[in-house]
XYZ file of C-alpha atoms in Angstrom:
81
model
C -9.810 8.978 20.837
C -8.152 8.487 17.297
C -4.565 8.313 15.838
C -2.918 11.388 15.130
C -2.780 11.263 11.057
C 1.061 12.504 11.082
C 3.726 12.744 13.818
C 7.253 14.274 14.283
C 10.011 13.638 17.379
C 13.484 14.088 18.107
C 14.333 10.682 17.035
C 13.701 11.495 13.468
C 14.003 14.286 11.336
C 10.782 13.963 8.900
C 7.067 13.841 9.905
C 6.158 10.305 9.882
C 2.354 9.820 8.363
C 0.024 7.230 9.388
C -0.548 4.647 6.688
C -2.806 1.579 6.553
C -0.293 -0.273 4.917
C 3.452 -0.366 3.817
C 5.125 -3.012 1.854
C 8.583 -2.323 1.228
C 9.820 -3.972 -2.387
C 13.250 -4.002 -1.561
C 12.746 -7.143 0.992
C 10.823 -10.213 1.053
C 7.306 -9.605 1.898
C 7.863 -11.628 5.024
C 11.056 -9.655 6.121
C 9.472 -5.914 6.676
C 10.711 -4.656 10.152
C 10.049 -1.667 12.678
C 12.778 0.595 12.544
C 12.079 1.343 16.105
C 11.721 -1.842 17.712
C 13.699 -3.882 15.218
C 11.376 -6.537 15.076
C 9.554 -8.334 12.247
C 6.001 -6.640 11.497
C 3.040 -7.488 9.319
C 2.825 -5.436 6.369
C -0.676 -5.352 6.152
C -0.862 -3.539 9.278
C -0.907 0.065 10.214
C 2.127 1.917 10.492
C 3.799 5.514 10.825
C 5.919 6.101 7.682
C 8.391 8.347 6.429
C 8.367 8.280 2.673
C 11.797 10.237 2.387
C 13.402 7.738 4.192
C 11.714 4.714 3.784
C 11.577 4.438 7.132
C 8.150 2.793 9.181
C 7.275 1.894 12.496
C 4.568 0.000 14.539
C 2.221 2.501 15.726
C 2.815 1.299 18.978
C 6.675 2.304 18.869
C 5.784 5.938 17.971
C 2.857 7.022 19.522
C 4.025 6.592 23.334
C 7.079 8.805 22.322
C 5.256 11.701 20.576
C 1.752 11.438 22.688
C 2.268 9.742 26.125
C -1.455 10.215 26.905
C -2.627 8.183 24.046
C -3.290 4.782 24.977
C -1.761 1.993 22.842
C -3.873 1.761 19.503
C -2.405 -1.029 17.527
C -4.616 -3.722 18.429
C -7.286 -1.236 18.114
C -6.230 -0.065 14.581
C -5.449 -3.747 13.533
C -9.219 -4.802 14.273
C -10.606 -2.024 12.225
C -8.842 -2.256 9.095
């Protein structure tokens, strides 16, 4: 089973796209946050990203909300990068 290339749900207006990595140039490289759980995230790992809002979220913070039948993938996605 693979990750959906894009997701949309009621907690955000725009569609978020799966990206291999997102580094926010406005913040220190070590201070990249997931907007869903508000914890630090590794900018070298995949995220679901809204370019219009500069909104990024851990894969495991998004997938259970939009596709509860899909198991957690963050550890799998991390290992294939």
